[in-house]
Amino acid sequence: MISLTNIEKVYRTDTIETLALNSISLDIAKGEFLSIMGPSGCGKSTLLNIMGLLDTPTRGQVQIADQPTQHLNDKQLAHFRNKKIGFIFQSYHLINDLKVLDNVELPLLYRHSAAKERRLLATAALEKVGLSNRIRHFPTQLSGGQKQRVAIARAIVGQPEIILADEPTGNLDSAMGHEIMDILLTLNKTEGTTIIMVTHDEIMARKTHRLVRLFDGTQVQ
Ligand code: ADP
Ligand code: ADP
């Protein structure tokens, strides 16, 4: 589903050059649930951003759903991303002055789906994360775990083949973290969604199919 070949990422400023990723090659199968661990600054977010087509590597190839991506222009990349990939972040990234339902509809707005269809799909996504009773709330009226469930609903509303999650349980207490993890595991199992998750939590990582460890931009496991 995702194939990375000899990925290298160098960040350059006037005076400093940082080798953030050093020759990473990784094949992630359809339906796989992979976690990525490693100390702060080892390149986890950079790797996730490259997989999500939010950033481009300095060297190497990125193939998503059997399609090479290096020749796509910005507009094509955005379109591809919207169709294939759902994102979840540690700090939820919800829009606070939009109701829960409208937050979840956002990715569909970009696709120009009709209003009725948007409503239907968003309602179904919120049902999947167990939040049907909060659709008219605003994000500020929700607990952290509920906010992350809204974010998951927004990530899955367009039925993406891939979900990229950057420390999805990082801001949550253990019980809520496990709730969120259970939703992701169910999604992976029942819908076959390929999930790549960055985490600092060994217990969460152990629940996934495979663990990749980075150290200083290099894959060490
Ligand atoms: P992690 O997610 O594992 O904490 P990152 O992928 O954010 O690590 O960062 C990897 C390395 O690249 C770090 O050394 C960081 O300082 C550097 N880095 C990340 N983003 C930038 C940037 N925009 N400009 C320069 N250096 C960056
Ligand atoms: P938790 O203890 O799980 O963090 P909270 O105490 O924050 O949860 O919230 C308990 C319930 O009250 C939640 O289901 C949330 O939706 C609701 N709630 C919290 N704050 C507000 C608010 N300002 N307006 C309306 N409902 C709220």
mmCIF file of C-alpha atoms and ligand atoms in Angstrom, residues 11-13 18-21 38-47 166-167 198 200 214, ligand 1:
data_model
loop_
_atom_site.group_PDB
_atom_site.id
_atom_site.type_symbol
_atom_site.label_atom_id
_atom_site.label_comp_id
_atom_site.label_asym_id
_atom_site.label_seq_id
_atom_site.Cartn_x
_atom_site.Cartn_y
_atom_site.Cartn_z
ATOM 1 C CA TYR A 11 16.529 20.226 6.062
ATOM 2 C CA ARG A 12 18.713 23.141 4.999
ATOM 3 C CA THR A 13 18.866 26.625 6.445
ATOM 4 C CA THR A 18 20.046 18.426 9.248
ATOM 5 C CA LEU A 19 19.871 14.896 7.926
ATOM 6 C CA ALA A 20 16.391 14.047 9.285
ATOM 7 C CA LEU A 21 15.984 10.731 7.434
ATOM 8 C CA GLY A 38 11.900 6.541 18.591
ATOM 9 C CA PRO A 39 13.225 9.432 20.680
ATOM 10 C CA SER A 40 12.262 13.028 20.048
ATOM 11 C CA GLY A 41 13.907 14.433 16.933
ATOM 12 C CA CYS A 42 14.643 11.041 15.337
ATOM 13 C CA GLY A 43 12.528 11.780 12.256
ATOM 14 C CA LYS A 44 9.126 10.231 13.032
ATOM 15 C CA SER A 45 7.013 13.221 12.016
ATOM 16 C CA THR A 46 9.145 13.834 8.950
ATOM 17 C CA LEU A 47 8.597 10.228 7.872
ATOM 18 C CA ASP A 166 0.778 11.174 14.832
ATOM 19 C CA GLU A 167 0.679 10.269 18.551
ATOM 20 C CA VAL A 198 3.629 7.293 15.600
ATOM 21 C CA HIS A 200 5.721 6.960 22.466
ATOM 22 C CA LEU A 214 14.043 5.136 14.285
HETATM 23 P P1 ADP B 1 10.362 13.537 15.602
HETATM 24 O O1 ADP B 1 9.009 13.592 14.984
HETATM 25 O O2 ADP B 1 10.897 12.151 15.717
HETATM 26 O O3 ADP B 1 10.454 14.281 16.894
HETATM 27 P P2 ADP B 1 11.093 15.264 13.389
HETATM 28 O O4 ADP B 1 10.767 14.478 12.185
HETATM 29 O O5 ADP B 1 10.153 16.327 13.812
HETATM 30 O O6 ADP B 1 11.401 14.255 14.602
HETATM 31 O O7 ADP B 1 12.529 15.929 13.189
HETATM 32 C C1 ADP B 1 13.675 15.206 12.732
HETATM 33 C C2 ADP B 1 14.886 16.138 12.694
HETATM 34 O O8 ADP B 1 14.701 17.115 11.674
HETATM 35 C C3 ADP B 1 15.106 16.905 13.972
HETATM 36 O O9 ADP B 1 16.504 16.981 14.183
HETATM 37 C C4 ADP B 1 14.534 18.274 13.698
HETATM 38 O O10 ADP B 1 15.213 19.254 14.431
HETATM 39 C C5 ADP B 1 14.753 18.416 12.216
HETATM 40 N N1 ADP B 1 13.684 19.224 11.565
HETATM 41 C C6 ADP B 1 12.366 18.912 11.526
HETATM 42 N N2 ADP B 1 11.683 19.833 10.820
HETATM 43 C C7 ADP B 1 12.596 20.759 10.423
HETATM 44 C C8 ADP B 1 12.510 21.972 9.663
HETATM 45 N N3 ADP B 1 11.352 22.399 9.149
HETATM 46 N N4 ADP B 1 13.658 22.652 9.444
HETATM 47 C C9 ADP B 1 14.849 22.218 9.920
HETATM 48 N N5 ADP B 1 14.993 21.087 10.644
HETATM 49 C C10 ADP B 1 13.887 20.367 10.902
#
